[in-house]
Amino acid sequence: MQTGLHSASKEPLMKGVGRRLQAARIVAQGAYYSTLVLRDGASVSAARLLEAQARTNPTNSALMFEERHYNYADLNRRCNRVAGSLRALNAQPGDVLALWMDNRPEYLFAVLGANKLGVVTSLVNSQLRRAQLLHAVRRSAWM
């Protein structure tokens, strides 16, 4: 005979299982794609995947945010601008860019633009202030 306590204790365990499974699937996909090697022998990166989509499907929708829409060609062009700006600042592969920004399209432009150069993006929580923010930025730099 099952008691009410047993049934009740099971409920919190099962709550949110769908979200956790979805998150686990996304992590597994990321791990899979991070180990892929393209036919030309180069590793897969988010920037390379974006460039491939911009070549094959330039007018397809890539990003929608509020009332703004970006196709793959637009997204790639904007990411190239960020990459060019970072290159002008002498950014090198392996350098770390601390990115402190709210969620908006420019966030993705910065991450993918940095990725095009092999620059690692350290995503800093935009809710941090003062000492916590300073600590996060300091920890983002190569020491």
Coordinates of C-alpha atoms in Angstrom, one line a residue:
M1 CA 0.0 0.0 0.0
Q2 CA 1.3 3.4 -1.0
T3 CA 1.1 6.2 1.5
G4 CA 0.3 9.8 0.7
L5 CA 3.8 10.7 1.9
H6 CA 5.4 8.5 -0.8
S7 CA 3.3 10.0 -3.5
A8 CA 3.9 13.6 -2.3
S9 CA 7.6 13.1 -2.1
K10 CA 7.7 11.8 -5.7
E11 CA 6.0 14.9 -7.1
P12 CA 8.9 17.4 -6.5
L13 CA 11.3 14.9 -8.0
M14 CA 9.3 14.7 -11.2
K15 CA 8.6 18.4 -11.4
G16 CA 10.7 20.1 -14.0
V17 CA 12.0 16.8 -15.5
G18 CA 11.1 18.0 -19.0
R19 CA 13.2 21.1 -18.6
R20 CA 16.2 19.2 -17.2
L21 CA 16.0 16.7 -20.1
Q22 CA 15.9 19.5 -22.6
A23 CA 18.9 21.1 -21.0
A24 CA 20.8 17.8 -20.9
R25 CA 20.0 17.3 -24.7
I26 CA 21.3 20.8 -25.5
V27 CA 24.5 20.1 -23.5
A28 CA 25.0 16.8 -25.3
Q29 CA 24.5 18.4 -28.7
G30 CA 27.1 21.1 -27.8
A31 CA 29.6 18.4 -26.7
Y32 CA 28.9 16.5 -30.0
Y33 CA 29.3 19.5 -32.2
S34 CA 32.4 20.7 -30.4
T35 CA 34.2 17.4 -31.3
L36 CA 33.2 17.5 -35.0
V37 CA 35.9 18.1 -37.6
L38 CA 34.9 19.4 -41.0
R39 CA 35.9 17.7 -44.2
D40 CA 38.7 20.2 -44.8
G41 CA 40.2 19.1 -41.4
A42 CA 39.3 22.3 -39.6
S43 CA 37.4 22.2 -36.3
V44 CA 33.8 23.2 -36.1
S45 CA 33.1 26.5 -34.4
A46 CA 29.9 28.6 -34.1
A47 CA 31.5 31.2 -36.4
R48 CA 32.2 28.6 -39.1
L49 CA 28.7 27.3 -38.9
L50 CA 27.3 30.8 -39.2
E51 CA 29.5 31.5 -42.3
A52 CA 28.3 28.3 -43.9
Q53 CA 24.7 29.3 -43.4
A54 CA 25.4 32.8 -44.7
R55 CA 26.8 31.3 -47.9
T56 CA 24.1 28.7 -48.4
N57 CA 21.0 30.4 -46.9
P58 CA 21.8 34.2 -46.8
T59 CA 18.2 35.4 -46.8
N60 CA 16.8 32.8 -44.3
S61 CA 15.9 34.2 -40.9
A62 CA 18.7 33.7 -38.4
L63 CA 17.7 35.8 -35.4
M64 CA 14.5 37.6 -34.2
F65 CA 14.5 39.9 -31.2
E66 CA 11.5 42.0 -30.3
E67 CA 10.7 43.8 -33.6
R68 CA 14.1 43.2 -35.2
H69 CA 14.8 40.4 -37.6
Y70 CA 18.2 39.4 -39.0
N71 CA 18.9 37.0 -41.8
Y72 CA 22.1 34.9 -42.0
A73 CA 23.9 37.4 -44.3
D74 CA 23.0 40.3 -41.9
L75 CA 24.1 38.4 -38.8
N76 CA 27.4 37.4 -40.4
R77 CA 28.1 40.9 -41.6
R78 CA 27.5 42.3 -38.1
C79 CA 29.7 39.6 -36.6
N80 CA 32.4 40.5 -39.1
R81 CA 32.3 44.1 -38.0
V82 CA 32.9 43.0 -34.4
A83 CA 35.8 40.8 -35.5
G84 CA 37.3 43.7 -37.5
S85 CA 37.1 45.9 -34.4
L86 CA 38.7 43.3 -32.2
R87 CA 41.4 42.8 -34.8
A88 CA 42.1 46.5 -34.9
L89 CA 42.6 46.3 -31.1
N90 CA 45.2 43.6 -31.8
A91 CA 43.1 40.7 -30.4
Q92 CA 44.8 37.4 -30.9
P93 CA 43.5 33.7 -30.8
G94 CA 43.3 32.7 -27.2
D95 CA 42.8 36.2 -25.8
V96 CA 39.8 36.6 -23.5
L97 CA 37.0 39.1 -24.0
A98 CA 35.0 39.8 -20.9
L99 CA 31.5 40.6 -22.2
W100 CA 29.1 42.4 -19.8
M101 CA 25.9 43.0 -21.7
D102 CA 22.2 42.5 -21.3
N103 CA 20.4 40.0 -23.6
R104 CA 20.1 41.6 -27.0
P105 CA 21.3 40.9 -30.6
E106 CA 24.6 42.7 -30.1
Y107 CA 25.5 40.1 -27.4
L108 CA 25.4 37.4 -30.1
F109 CA 27.3 39.6 -32.6
A110 CA 30.1 40.1 -30.0
V111 CA 30.3 36.4 -29.1
L112 CA 30.4 35.2 -32.7
G113 CA 32.7 38.1 -33.8
A114 CA 35.2 37.1 -31.2
N115 CA 34.8 33.4 -32.1
K116 CA 35.8 34.3 -35.7
L117 CA 39.2 35.4 -34.4
G118 CA 39.6 32.5 -31.9
V119 CA 39.1 35.0 -29.0
V120 CA 37.4 33.4 -26.0
T121 CA 34.4 35.2 -24.6
S122 CA 33.9 35.2 -20.9
L123 CA 30.2 36.0 -20.3
V124 CA 29.9 38.2 -17.3
N125 CA 26.5 38.4 -15.6
S126 CA 25.0 41.8 -16.3
Q127 CA 23.4 41.9 -12.8
L128 CA 26.8 42.1 -11.1
R129 CA 27.9 45.4 -9.6
R130 CA 31.0 46.9 -7.9
A131 CA 33.2 44.3 -6.3
Q132 CA 31.6 41.3 -7.8
L133 CA 31.9 42.8 -11.3
L134 CA 35.5 43.7 -10.7
H135 CA 36.2 40.2 -9.5
A136 CA 34.5 38.6 -12.6
V137 CA 36.4 40.9 -15.0
R138 CA 39.8 40.2 -13.3
R139 CA 39.1 36.4 -13.4
S140 CA 38.3 36.7 -17.1
A141 CA 41.8 37.8 -18.0
W142 CA 44.7 35.4 -18.6
M143 CA 47.1 35.6 -15.7

